[in-house]
Structure formats: C-alpha cells, structure tokens
Coordinates of C-alpha atoms in Angstrom, one line a residue:
Chain A
M18 CA 29.8 -33.0 11.7
A19 CA 26.2 -32.2 12.1
D20 CA 26.7 -29.9 8.6
T21 CA 28.5 -32.7 6.8
I22 CA 25.6 -35.2 7.0
T23 CA 22.6 -32.7 6.1
K24 CA 24.9 -31.7 2.6
S25 CA 24.9 -35.6 1.7
A26 CA 21.5 -35.5 2.3
I27 CA 20.7 -32.4 -0.2
Q28 CA 23.1 -34.6 -2.6
D29 CA 20.7 -37.5 -2.5
T30 CA 17.0 -35.8 -3.3
P31 CA 15.9 -37.6 -5.8
R32 CA 15.5 -34.3 -8.2
G33 CA 19.7 -34.1 -7.8
T34 CA 20.7 -34.8 -11.2
S35 CA 24.9 -34.0 -12.5
A36 CA 25.0 -31.5 -9.9
A37 CA 23.3 -30.5 -7.1
P38 CA 20.1 -28.7 -7.8
V39 CA 20.0 -24.7 -6.6
P40 CA 16.6 -24.4 -4.6
T41 CA 14.8 -21.2 -5.2
V42 CA 11.8 -21.4 -2.9
I43 CA 11.8 -24.1 0.2
A44 CA 8.5 -23.8 2.0
D45 CA 8.5 -25.6 5.1
R46 CA 5.2 -26.7 7.3
V47 CA 3.4 -23.3 5.6
D48 CA 0.1 -22.7 7.3
I49 CA -2.1 -19.9 6.1
V50 CA -5.3 -18.7 7.8
Y51 CA -7.3 -15.8 6.8
R52 CA -9.4 -13.9 9.9
V53 CA -12.8 -13.1 8.6
N54 CA -14.9 -10.3 11.0
G55 CA -18.7 -10.0 11.3
T56 CA -19.7 -13.4 10.0
G57 CA -20.7 -16.9 12.2
A58 CA -23.6 -17.2 14.7
G59 CA -23.2 -13.6 15.9
K60 CA -24.0 -12.1 12.0
G61 CA -21.3 -9.1 13.0
S62 CA -24.0 -7.7 15.5
A63 CA -23.1 -4.8 17.6
T64 CA -23.3 -7.0 20.7
A65 CA -21.4 -9.6 19.3
A66 CA -18.6 -6.9 18.4
L67 CA -18.9 -5.3 22.2
N68 CA -18.6 -9.0 23.2
R69 CA -15.5 -9.8 21.0
I70 CA -13.4 -6.4 22.4
L71 CA -14.8 -7.0 26.3
R72 CA -13.6 -10.7 26.4
G73 CA -11.0 -10.7 23.7
K74 CA -9.7 -13.8 22.0
Q75 CA -11.8 -16.3 23.4
A76 CA -14.9 -14.9 22.6
E77 CA -13.8 -14.3 19.0
K78 CA -15.4 -17.4 17.7
A79 CA -18.3 -16.7 19.2
A80 CA -18.4 -13.4 18.4
G81 CA -18.4 -14.0 14.9
V82 CA -14.3 -13.9 13.9
R83 CA -14.2 -16.9 11.3
K84 CA -11.1 -18.2 11.1
V85 CA -10.5 -19.9 7.3
H86 CA -7.5 -22.3 7.2
A87 CA -6.4 -21.4 3.8
V88 CA -3.4 -23.7 3.3
R89 CA -2.4 -26.0 6.2
C90 CA 1.0 -28.1 6.8
V91 CA 2.1 -27.5 2.8
S92 CA 5.7 -28.4 2.5
F93 CA 7.9 -28.3 -1.2
T94 CA 11.5 -27.3 -2.4
A95 CA 11.2 -25.7 -5.9
Y96 CA 14.5 -25.8 -8.0
K97 CA 16.1 -23.7 -10.4
G98 CA 15.2 -24.2 -13.6
E99 CA 12.0 -25.8 -12.7
A100 CA 8.6 -24.7 -14.1
I101 CA 6.0 -25.7 -11.5
G102 CA 2.0 -26.1 -11.9
L103 CA -0.4 -25.8 -9.1
I104 CA -3.6 -27.8 -9.5
G105 CA -6.9 -28.1 -7.4
T106 CA -10.4 -27.3 -7.5
N107 CA -12.0 -24.0 -6.9
G108 CA -11.2 -22.7 -3.0
S109 CA -8.3 -25.1 -2.2
G110 CA -5.3 -22.5 -1.6
K111 CA -3.6 -22.3 -4.9
S112 CA -3.3 -18.4 -5.2
T113 CA -2.7 -17.9 -1.6
L114 CA 0.1 -20.1 -1.3
L115 CA 1.4 -18.0 -4.0
K116 CA 0.9 -14.8 -2.5
A117 CA 2.5 -15.9 0.8
V118 CA 5.4 -17.0 -1.4
A119 CA 5.6 -13.7 -2.8
G120 CA 5.9 -12.5 1.0
L121 CA 2.2 -10.9 0.5
L122 CA 0.5 -12.5 3.2
P123 CA 1.9 -13.6 6.5
V124 CA 2.3 -16.9 7.1
E125 CA 0.3 -18.2 10.4
N126 CA 2.8 -21.3 10.9
G127 CA 6.0 -22.3 9.1
K128 CA 8.4 -20.4 7.0
I129 CA 9.0 -19.9 3.6
Y130 CA 12.3 -19.0 2.2
T131 CA 12.9 -17.6 -1.1
D132 CA 15.9 -16.7 -3.5
G133 CA 15.4 -12.7 -3.5
Q134 CA 12.2 -11.5 -4.4
P135 CA 9.8 -13.7 -6.0
S136 CA 6.9 -11.7 -8.1
L137 CA 3.3 -11.9 -8.7
L138 CA 2.4 -11.4 -12.5
G139 CA -0.2 -9.0 -12.3
V140 CA -0.4 -5.1 -11.5
N141 CA -4.1 -4.4 -11.5
A142 CA -3.9 -3.2 -8.1
A143 CA -1.9 0.0 -8.7
L144 CA -3.7 1.3 -12.0
M145 CA -6.4 3.9 -11.7
N146 CA -8.8 4.2 -13.7
D147 CA -9.7 7.6 -14.3
L148 CA -6.0 8.0 -15.4
T149 CA -4.8 8.0 -18.8
G150 CA -3.2 4.8 -20.1
E151 CA 0.0 6.5 -20.4
R152 CA 0.1 7.6 -17.1
N153 CA -0.7 4.1 -15.8
V154 CA 2.0 2.9 -17.9
Y155 CA 4.8 4.7 -15.7
L156 CA 2.3 4.3 -12.5
G157 CA 2.2 0.6 -13.0
G158 CA 6.0 -0.2 -13.9
L159 CA 7.1 2.1 -11.1
A160 CA 4.5 0.3 -8.4
M161 CA 6.6 -3.1 -9.7
G162 CA 9.8 -1.4 -9.0
M163 CA 11.3 -0.4 -12.3
S164 CA 13.1 2.7 -12.3
R165 CA 11.8 5.9 -14.2
E166 CA 14.6 5.3 -17.0
Q167 CA 13.5 1.8 -17.2
V168 CA 10.0 2.6 -17.7
R169 CA 10.8 5.0 -20.4
E170 CA 12.9 2.8 -22.2
R171 CA 10.4 -0.2 -22.3
Y172 CA 7.1 2.2 -22.6
Q173 CA 7.0 2.0 -26.8
E174 CA 7.3 -1.5 -26.2
I175 CA 4.6 -1.8 -24.0
V176 CA 1.8 0.4 -25.9
D177 CA 2.9 -1.3 -28.9
F178 CA 2.6 -5.4 -27.3
S179 CA -1.0 -4.5 -25.7
G180 CA -2.1 -3.2 -29.2
I181 CA -4.0 -0.1 -27.5
N182 CA -3.2 2.2 -30.3
E183 CA -4.0 -0.1 -33.0
K184 CA -7.6 1.6 -33.4
G185 CA -6.4 5.1 -32.8
D186 CA -4.7 7.0 -30.2
F187 CA -6.6 5.4 -27.2
I188 CA -3.3 5.3 -24.9
T189 CA -4.0 9.6 -24.1
L190 CA -7.2 8.4 -22.9
P191 CA -8.6 7.5 -19.1
M192 CA -8.4 3.9 -18.8
R193 CA -12.4 4.4 -17.6
T194 CA -12.9 4.3 -21.3
Y195 CA -11.2 1.7 -22.3
S196 CA -13.4 -1.5 -23.1
S197 CA -12.6 -4.5 -20.8
G198 CA -10.5 -5.9 -23.2
M199 CA -8.4 -3.5 -24.1
A200 CA -8.2 -2.2 -20.3
A201 CA -6.8 -6.3 -19.6
R202 CA -4.6 -6.0 -22.4
L203 CA -3.0 -3.3 -21.0
R204 CA -2.7 -4.6 -17.6
F205 CA -0.9 -7.8 -19.2
S206 CA 1.5 -5.8 -21.0
I207 CA 2.5 -3.6 -18.4
A208 CA 2.9 -6.4 -15.8
A209 CA 4.8 -8.4 -18.1
A210 CA 7.5 -5.5 -19.0
K211 CA 9.6 -6.7 -16.3
D212 CA 11.8 -9.5 -15.5
H213 CA 11.7 -11.9 -12.4
D214 CA 14.2 -14.2 -10.6
V215 CA 11.1 -16.4 -9.2
L216 CA 7.4 -15.8 -11.3
M217 CA 4.4 -16.7 -10.3
I218 CA 1.5 -16.6 -12.5
D219 CA -2.0 -16.7 -11.6
E220 CA -4.8 -18.0 -13.8
A221 CA -6.9 -16.3 -16.0
L222 CA -4.0 -14.9 -18.6
A223 CA -6.1 -16.0 -21.4
T224 CA -8.0 -12.5 -22.2
G225 CA -8.3 -10.2 -24.7
D226 CA -8.7 -11.7 -28.4
R227 CA -7.3 -14.5 -30.4
S228 CA -3.9 -12.8 -31.6
F229 CA -3.2 -11.0 -28.1
Q230 CA -3.6 -14.5 -26.4
K231 CA -1.0 -15.8 -28.9
R232 CA 1.4 -12.9 -28.2
S233 CA 0.7 -13.2 -24.5
E234 CA 1.6 -16.9 -24.4
A235 CA 4.8 -16.2 -26.5
R236 CA 5.7 -13.2 -23.7
I237 CA 5.1 -15.9 -20.9
R238 CA 7.6 -18.3 -22.5
E239 CA 10.1 -15.5 -22.6
L240 CA 9.8 -14.8 -19.2
R241 CA 10.0 -18.1 -18.4
K242 CA 13.2 -18.3 -20.6
S243 CA 14.6 -15.6 -18.0
A244 CA 13.0 -16.6 -14.5
G245 CA 14.7 -18.6 -12.6
T246 CA 11.6 -20.4 -11.3
V247 CA 8.3 -20.5 -12.9
F248 CA 5.0 -21.0 -10.9
L249 CA 1.7 -21.2 -12.8
V250 CA -2.0 -21.4 -11.5
S251 CA -3.9 -22.7 -13.9
H252 CA -7.2 -25.0 -14.6
N253 CA -6.4 -25.7 -18.0
N254 CA -4.7 -29.2 -17.8
K255 CA -3.2 -28.6 -21.5
S256 CA -1.7 -25.2 -20.7
I257 CA 0.0 -26.8 -17.6
R258 CA 1.4 -29.7 -19.4
D259 CA 2.5 -27.7 -22.5
T260 CA 4.5 -25.8 -19.9
C261 CA 5.2 -27.5 -16.5
D262 CA 7.4 -30.2 -15.6
R263 CA 6.2 -30.5 -12.1
V264 CA 2.9 -30.5 -10.4
L265 CA 1.7 -29.5 -7.2
W266 CA -1.9 -30.7 -6.2
L267 CA -3.3 -28.7 -3.4
E268 CA -7.0 -29.9 -2.2
R269 CA -8.7 -28.2 0.7
G270 CA -5.5 -26.2 1.6
E271 CA -3.5 -29.8 1.5
L272 CA -0.9 -31.0 -0.5
R273 CA -1.9 -34.1 -1.9
M274 CA 0.6 -34.8 -4.8
D275 CA 4.3 -33.5 -5.9
G276 CA 5.4 -34.6 -8.7
P277 CA 6.2 -35.1 -12.6
T278 CA 3.4 -33.2 -14.4
D279 CA 1.8 -36.8 -15.8
E280 CA 1.2 -38.8 -12.8
V281 CA 0.0 -36.1 -10.7
L282 CA -2.4 -34.8 -13.9
K283 CA -3.3 -38.3 -14.3
E284 CA -4.3 -38.6 -10.6
Y285 CA -6.3 -35.2 -10.6
E286 CA -8.1 -36.0 -14.0
K287 CA -9.4 -39.4 -11.9
F288 CA -10.3 -37.4 -8.8
T289 CA -12.1 -34.5 -10.8
G290 CA -13.9 -37.4 -12.7
K291 CA -12.5 -36.0 -16.5
Chain B
M1 CA -19.7 -34.9 -13.6
S2 CA -19.5 -36.4 -10.5
Q3 CA -17.1 -34.4 -8.2
V4 CA -16.3 -37.1 -5.3
L5 CA -14.8 -34.5 -2.7
H6 CA -13.4 -37.6 -0.6
T7 CA -9.8 -36.9 0.2
P8 CA -7.7 -38.9 -2.5
P9 CA -4.9 -41.0 -1.0
P10 CA -2.1 -38.5 0.7
T11 CA 0.5 -39.5 -2.0
A12 CA 2.5 -36.3 -1.2
T13 CA 6.4 -36.8 -0.8
P14 CA 7.3 -35.6 2.4
G15 CA 8.6 -32.0 2.4
P16 CA 12.0 -31.3 3.9
H17 CA 12.3 -31.8 7.7
A18 CA 12.2 -28.2 9.6
D19 CA 16.0 -28.1 10.3
D20 CA 16.5 -29.3 6.6
A21 CA 14.9 -26.5 5.5
A22 CA 16.5 -24.1 7.4
A23 CA 20.0 -25.3 6.6
L24 CA 19.2 -25.9 2.9
A25 CA 18.3 -22.1 3.0
A26 CA 21.4 -21.3 4.7
Q27 CA 23.3 -22.7 2.3
Y28 CA 21.9 -21.2 -0.6
G29 CA 21.5 -17.9 1.2
L30 CA 17.8 -18.1 1.2
T31 CA 15.7 -15.3 2.9
V32 CA 12.6 -15.8 4.7
S33 CA 10.0 -14.4 2.5
G34 CA 8.2 -11.4 3.6
A35 CA 10.6 -10.9 6.5
R36 CA 11.3 -7.3 7.8
P37 CA 14.2 -6.2 6.7
S38 CA 16.4 -4.1 8.9
L39 CA 15.8 -0.5 9.5
P40 CA 18.8 0.6 7.8
A41 CA 17.8 -1.7 4.7
Y42 CA 14.4 -0.9 4.9
V43 CA 15.1 3.3 4.3
R44 CA 17.0 2.4 1.4
Q45 CA 14.0 0.5 0.3
L46 CA 12.3 2.9 0.8
W47 CA 14.9 5.4 -1.0
A48 CA 14.8 3.7 -4.1
R49 CA 10.7 3.5 -4.5
R50 CA 10.9 7.6 -4.3
H51 CA 9.5 7.9 -7.8
F52 CA 6.5 5.5 -7.2
I53 CA 5.8 7.5 -4.1
T54 CA 5.8 11.0 -5.7
A55 CA 3.9 9.3 -9.5
F56 CA 1.5 7.8 -6.8
A57 CA 0.8 10.7 -4.7
T58 CA 0.7 13.0 -7.9
A59 CA -1.8 10.5 -9.5
K60 CA -4.1 10.5 -6.5
L61 CA -4.4 14.1 -6.6
T62 CA -5.3 14.2 -10.8
A63 CA -7.6 11.1 -10.3
Q64 CA -9.8 13.4 -7.5
Y65 CA -11.0 15.8 -10.2
S66 CA -10.8 14.0 -13.4
Q67 CA -14.5 13.3 -13.5
A68 CA -15.3 16.7 -12.9
K69 CA -16.3 19.6 -15.4
L70 CA -14.0 22.1 -13.9
G71 CA -11.5 19.6 -13.2
Q72 CA -8.3 20.6 -11.4
V73 CA -9.8 24.5 -10.6
W74 CA -11.3 22.4 -7.9
Q75 CA -7.9 22.2 -6.4
V76 CA -8.1 25.8 -5.9
M77 CA -11.9 26.2 -5.8
T78 CA -12.2 23.5 -2.5
P79 CA -10.1 25.5 -0.3
L80 CA -11.3 29.0 -1.0
L81 CA -14.8 28.0 -0.8
N82 CA -13.7 26.2 3.1
A83 CA -12.4 29.2 3.9
A84 CA -15.1 31.3 2.6
V85 CA -17.7 28.9 5.1
Y86 CA -15.5 29.4 7.7
Y87 CA -15.1 33.4 7.4
F88 CA -19.1 33.4 7.6
I89 CA -19.3 31.5 10.7
F90 CA -16.6 32.6 13.0
G91 CA -16.1 35.9 11.2
V92 CA -19.5 37.4 10.6
L93 CA -21.9 35.4 13.1
L94 CA -19.6 34.5 16.2
G95 CA -17.3 37.6 15.5
T96 CA -13.6 35.9 16.8
S97 CA -12.5 38.3 14.8
H98 CA -12.9 41.0 17.4
G99 CA -9.3 42.3 17.8
V100 CA -7.5 40.2 15.4
A101 CA -5.8 42.0 12.6
D102 CA -5.9 41.1 9.1
F103 CA -8.6 38.4 10.3
I104 CA -9.0 37.1 7.0
P105 CA -5.4 36.5 6.2
F106 CA -5.3 35.2 9.3
L107 CA -8.7 32.8 9.4
V108 CA -7.4 31.4 5.7
T109 CA -3.6 30.7 7.1
G110 CA -5.1 29.0 9.6
V111 CA -7.7 27.0 8.0
F112 CA -5.1 26.0 5.0
I113 CA -2.6 24.9 7.2
W114 CA -5.0 22.9 9.6
T115 CA -6.5 21.0 6.6
F116 CA -3.2 19.9 5.4
T117 CA -2.1 18.1 8.6
Q118 CA -6.1 16.9 9.1
S119 CA -6.3 15.2 5.6
S120 CA -2.7 14.0 5.9
I121 CA -4.0 12.3 9.2
M122 CA -7.2 10.7 7.6
A123 CA -6.0 9.9 4.5
G124 CA -2.9 7.8 6.4
T125 CA -5.3 6.3 8.4
R126 CA -6.6 5.0 5.2
A127 CA -3.8 4.0 3.6
I128 CA -3.2 0.6 4.7
S129 CA -6.7 -0.7 5.2
G130 CA -8.2 1.0 2.1
S131 CA -5.5 -0.1 -0.3
L132 CA -5.3 -4.0 0.7
G133 CA -5.4 -4.4 -2.6
L134 CA -2.5 -2.5 -3.7
V135 CA -0.8 -4.0 -0.2
R136 CA -1.9 -7.7 -1.4
A137 CA -0.8 -8.0 -5.0
L138 CA 2.8 -5.9 -5.1
H139 CA 5.7 -5.9 -3.1
F140 CA 7.2 -2.4 -1.8
P141 CA 7.8 -1.1 1.6
R142 CA 4.6 0.0 2.9
A143 CA 5.8 3.0 4.6
A144 CA 5.4 4.5 0.5
L145 CA 1.5 4.1 1.2
P146 CA 1.0 6.3 3.9
V147 CA 4.3 8.6 2.7
S148 CA 3.0 9.0 -0.4
Y149 CA -0.9 9.8 1.1
A150 CA 1.1 12.8 2.9
L151 CA 2.5 14.0 -0.1
Q152 CA -0.3 14.2 -1.9
Q153 CA -1.9 16.7 0.6
L154 CA 1.5 18.4 0.6
Q155 CA 0.5 19.0 -3.2
Q156 CA -3.1 20.1 -2.5
L157 CA -1.3 22.3 0.0
L158 CA 1.0 24.1 -2.5
F159 CA -2.6 24.6 -4.5
S160 CA -4.3 26.3 -2.1
M161 CA -0.9 27.9 -0.8
A162 CA -1.2 29.8 -4.5
A163 CA -4.9 30.7 -3.7
L164 CA -3.8 32.2 -0.5
V165 CA -0.9 34.3 -2.1
V166 CA -3.8 35.6 -3.7
I167 CA -6.2 36.4 -0.9
L168 CA -3.0 38.0 1.5
L169 CA -2.3 40.3 -2.1
C170 CA -5.8 41.5 -1.8
F171 CA -5.7 42.2 1.5
G172 CA -3.0 44.3 1.3
V173 CA -0.7 42.0 3.4
P174 CA 3.1 43.2 1.7
V175 CA 5.1 40.9 0.5
A176 CA 8.1 40.4 2.6
A177 CA 10.8 38.4 3.0
S178 CA 9.8 36.7 5.5
W179 CA 7.4 34.6 3.0
L180 CA 10.2 32.4 2.5
L181 CA 10.1 31.2 5.9
A182 CA 7.5 29.1 4.5
V183 CA 9.3 26.7 2.8
P184 CA 11.0 25.3 6.1
I185 CA 7.7 25.6 8.1
L186 CA 6.3 23.6 5.3
T187 CA 9.0 21.2 5.1
L188 CA 8.6 20.5 9.1
Q189 CA 4.9 20.3 9.4
F190 CA 5.1 17.4 6.4
I191 CA 7.8 15.6 8.1
F192 CA 5.3 15.8 11.2
N193 CA 2.1 14.9 9.1
A194 CA 4.0 12.1 7.6
G195 CA 5.5 10.5 11.1
V196 CA 1.4 10.7 12.4
A197 CA 0.1 9.1 9.2
M198 CA 2.4 6.1 10.0
V199 CA 1.5 6.1 13.3
M200 CA -2.1 6.0 12.2
A201 CA -1.7 3.8 9.3
R202 CA -0.6 1.2 11.5
M203 CA -3.3 1.2 14.0
G204 CA -6.1 1.4 11.1
A205 CA -4.6 -1.4 9.5
K206 CA -5.0 -3.2 12.7
T207 CA -8.4 -1.7 13.8
P208 CA -10.1 0.1 10.6
D209 CA -12.5 1.2 13.5
I210 CA -10.3 4.2 13.8
A211 CA -11.2 5.7 10.6
Q212 CA -14.7 6.3 12.4
L213 CA -13.0 7.5 15.3
M214 CA -11.0 10.2 14.0
P215 CA -13.0 12.8 12.7
F216 CA -14.2 13.5 15.7
L217 CA -10.7 13.6 17.5
L218 CA -10.1 15.6 14.6
R219 CA -12.5 18.4 15.1
T220 CA -11.6 18.7 18.8
W221 CA -8.2 19.2 17.9
M222 CA -9.0 21.6 15.3
Y223 CA -10.8 23.7 17.8
V224 CA -8.0 24.0 20.5
S225 CA -5.6 25.0 18.3
G226 CA -6.7 28.2 17.4
V227 CA -7.8 27.6 13.9
M228 CA -10.1 30.3 13.6
W229 CA -9.5 32.5 16.6
S230 CA -6.6 33.9 18.2
I231 CA -5.3 31.3 21.7
D232 CA -3.5 34.4 22.6
K233 CA -6.2 37.1 22.5
M234 CA -9.0 35.0 23.4
L235 CA -7.4 33.6 26.6
K236 CA -5.7 36.6 27.8
H237 CA -8.7 38.0 29.7
S238 CA -10.0 34.2 30.5
S239 CA -10.0 32.2 33.8
V240 CA -8.1 29.6 31.9
P241 CA -4.8 28.7 34.2
H242 CA -1.7 29.9 32.3
W243 CA 0.0 26.3 31.7
V244 CA -3.8 25.8 29.8
E245 CA -2.4 28.2 27.4
I246 CA 1.1 27.2 27.0
A247 CA 0.1 23.5 26.5
L248 CA -2.4 24.7 23.5
A249 CA 0.0 27.3 22.0
S250 CA 2.5 24.5 22.0
N251 CA 0.4 21.6 20.4
P252 CA 2.0 21.1 16.8
A253 CA -0.9 22.0 14.9
A254 CA -1.1 25.4 16.6
V255 CA 2.7 25.8 16.4
Y256 CA 2.7 25.1 12.8
I257 CA -0.1 27.3 11.7
D258 CA 1.0 30.3 14.5
L259 CA 4.4 30.4 12.6
M260 CA 2.8 29.9 9.3
R261 CA 0.9 33.5 10.1
F262 CA 4.1 35.0 11.5
A263 CA 5.8 34.1 8.0
L264 CA 3.2 35.3 5.9
I265 CA 1.2 38.4 7.8
D266 CA 2.8 41.5 8.7
S267 CA 0.7 42.4 11.6
F268 CA 1.1 39.2 13.7
H269 CA 3.8 39.8 15.9
A270 CA 6.6 37.6 17.0
H271 CA 5.4 38.2 20.7
Q272 CA 2.2 36.4 19.9
L273 CA 4.2 32.9 19.4
P274 CA 5.0 30.7 22.2
H275 CA 9.0 30.5 23.5
H276 CA 11.3 28.5 21.5
V277 CA 8.7 28.1 18.9
W278 CA 11.5 26.9 16.6
A279 CA 12.7 24.1 19.0
L280 CA 9.4 23.2 19.1
A281 CA 8.5 23.3 15.5
I282 CA 11.6 21.0 15.1
G283 CA 11.0 19.0 17.9
W284 CA 7.4 17.8 17.0
A285 CA 8.7 17.3 13.2
L286 CA 11.8 15.1 14.5
V287 CA 9.6 13.1 17.4
A288 CA 6.7 12.6 15.0
G289 CA 8.7 11.3 12.0
V290 CA 11.5 9.0 13.2
G291 CA 9.1 8.1 16.3
G292 CA 6.4 7.1 13.8
F293 CA 8.7 6.0 10.8
I294 CA 9.7 3.1 13.5
Y295 CA 6.9 2.5 14.9
F296 CA 5.4 1.9 11.3
W297 CA 8.6 -0.5 10.5
K298 CA 8.4 -2.4 13.8
A299 CA 5.0 -4.4 12.0
E300 CA 5.9 -4.1 8.5
E301 CA 5.4 -7.7 8.0
T302 CA 1.8 -8.0 8.7
Y303 CA 0.3 -5.7 7.0
G304 CA -2.0 -6.8 4.6
R305 CA -3.0 -10.1 6.6
G306 CA -6.6 -11.0 7.4

C-alpha cells in the first residue's frame, strides 16, 4: 500500500514528462562540515592543543578547532540526460558539494544516492612533475580506473589532443619542464580521455590558447553526450546558458534556487548586481 | 558593483522528503555515494586497481632521484652508505662485531631488511595524510595507497639486495641453494609491512601527529631487534631473563632479519634462530596483513575528511 503511494508521488514530479524520469543523483538534506585545526582564539598554541587533547570535544572550539559549515541542508534530485549548472559566489560550497556527490568528501548529515560512481573531471593530483609526460599519461589513466590496455589504446589520442608534441618531442621530457599552459593542456587531455556515467566538471577548464580552448569545449560536448548526467560549476554565465538546462544556485552553503536556467540566472544576476 | 550579500528570497523548490528519497533511490537502484563497500567487494576493487598500485609505486621510486645528477645510481648508493655508517659506528667504534662470524654481511643484511620494514611503516603513516589531494580528487580503494607505498619500498629493497649480493661475494660468502629462501622471506615480510603500513595509514589519517612520534618508536624497535648486534651472542651471558631474550628474538623484525641471515650467510646457523621460526614468520605476516587490511577498510569512508 505504502509502495503504491510513493510510486505515484514520484510520477507526479514536475519534471515527469511522457516517461517517468530516471534519477541518477539524489541529495537528501546534505550537510558538509570542515574541521580546521590550529585556528581561532587559541591560534594553535601548544597550550591550546594540550587543552584540546585533555578536555576532548567540549574544548574543540576553545582550543582552536574551527568548524566550517560548507554546505547546509541541500536537497535535489538529478535525472538522466540533464545538464545541471552550479552557480554561486566564491566560497558558497559549489565544489564541496560536487566532491561529496563524487563520494570524495564524507557528509556530516543527510545522504547522497548515486547511480554508479560519479566522477570529477580532473586528474591533477595523481600526476608527478618529475616524471615524463608519457609516464604521466599512463599513471593518470590508471588512477582514473582505466586498464593498462585502455590507456595504451587511447595514448596516441591523448597526446595528439594535448598538442604537446606540436613543437617537438616534449612528451618524453619531465612535466616540470613544461610551460604552465602545456602542463594544463596535458592534464585536461588525460582527464577527458575517460567516459563517465555521471560527470562533474569544475570551473577553470578554459586553459591553454584559443585553439586548445575550442578543442576542449568540443570534447566536453562529446563527454556530455556519452554521460548520463553532467554537473558544471562555472562563474561564466554564458557557458552555463550554453550547456545547462537546469541550474542550482548555492549561496553560503544553502540551496537558494533550483530551476530552469533562464529563471535562476535572471535572479542570480539581479543578486550579484550585474 | 554593489554585491549585496543579504540572503535572497528562498525560492528553492523543496527537495524530496527523507523517506521518499530513500524509496526513490531504492526503486532505481541508486547506492549511497562514498559508502564503504563490503569486504569482498573491497578486495575485488583493490585487485582491479593492481596496475595503478604498481604504476604508482614505480613512479614514486623513479621520481625520487630524477633531479640528482647520478640519478638511479642512488638507489644502490644510499643503502651502501647506510651500511658503511653502521659498520663504522658498531663494527669499528663499539666493537659489537666481537664473536660474530662474517660481521659485515651480518650487519648489512640486518640494516637492509630492517630499513625495508622501517621505511614501509614511515611511508604508510603518511600514505593518506600526505596524499589528501589524490584522495579528494579521485575515487579508488584507499588501501591502494599504503600498499603502493609498501611496494615502492620493496622495489627499493630489490636494489639493495643486488648490492648485498655483491657485498656477500666480496666477503667470500659462498653462493648456496638456501639463497632461494630469500623469495618466501621477502614475500612474508612484504605482507607484514603492508599490513602495518595500513594500520599506520588509518591512524596517521586521523592523527597526523603520529608521523612525528614514529621515528622514536622505530628507532627503539631497531635497537632491540638485533639489527647491528646478535641477540643470541649478546644476551647469552647477561642477567636478562630468558623470556626477554625469547620475546626479542620472536619480534617480527628480528624474525625476518635472522631468517634472511640464515638464508644468505653460511656461518649463520639454524640454532641461532628462535624455535618455530617459520611459523612465527607466517603468523606475523597473516596477523598484520589480514588484521591491518580489515582495520584500514573499517574507516574507508572517512579518509579525506577535514
């Protein structure tokens, strides 16, 4: 009995078109809290640290552990085929929320349900500057969960896409010898080599020169087609308007608005005084 | 631009109710993001990432000396210099070599095998806390990190073992079939090290301060494990109770060191080993390996917090 009620309730969702939409990500009243040691009144002094150890949790605040409530009670449901933009002023919790959806940051309260393993587009942390570009392609690919064969198959594609070898044989040099633009291009090329079910793209993708930017935008469109659901964090309202049909607006960790791109962006632009 | 930071009207559409969310998730087979997988699933995930584990270990190892002029030569030079320092202090100045046959092979084997355990544990302590960027950017079973660091130390040890073979031959230790025992010994020691590294990784992730404490604990452990002196010879005529001697000789570091000496050095005889030494070696490896893995897995979803 209870089952039938919930099912009919689901089919009545506002986005329910002809067929019932298939949810891929459900966030249910999510709270995310960071704890930072050595800040606040105690300034991380030795006595404050001792105090914290001796008196346990009650002394946390006094002893300089500061809690940063980055995301507060955010709920939303994302459906298959949607491209969702995340907007908000700096420090409003956009990237934090994405990391939690990817299962990389534990939530304090609430639950996030996902279809498969959502992945964040980015591989920077796995790469090592002292290694050659070639070895970094393999390392990055393996770190993202590709098999050795898959990386080998895509290797040439990745190198060609990055354009690292356009000015000579740079892929066999250590990455620390690359210019910042070249390194950024290689990092993006590695990250974009894998197909994802739920893909999350954090801002600052527009790296490199004009021709590379065009190539990466095209690649993101391709990824969007193969991915079930795409999240895009950006401060560029134009790129949100171009790619997303739904927008979540976060402000001070709270979900301010959730709706069609035009409506939310209109309010957001009013808010930021643009 | 006047950016007013008052809160705009909360026009957010209310999200699904708690029970609805759970029911909806269940209906479409969604799973909790970042939840800890079951133990068998975790083992499978880890196995699926074996190529990453080896690639990460090799990458770390090669990156280590890539800026040095001598490059990878340091892989062999560093352990040799280490052995030279210990020889100078203990062999020449303090004279612990007294009564130990083939003292230099004895000492170098001890130093190399001990260094393997020591550096695996130190690297394990920092495996999560030192790779937070990686933990927060990519999804993979976190046990891959401590295992990978332990594997890096194993690769490092293989370079040391090559140097050790040269030293053994220089000091006239004959090549023997028992050298093959080095393979099972190193395998057991690697399992033990990886297990302890996983325990330390979990503790170090929660309390990074442990990394400051470990060098002292490890140094104490080194001095009681007979790395540069013979437990057997040194304590024979002392007033130390017998059970202390047994406890010292049965501690995992001493077990693996003495087993390796037994395997490689012809003048190190079986009677110098503690009783049931292979059972001890296998037991320590199983206890640390399985226990460490389960202990690490229990906190899988919390790594990367804070």
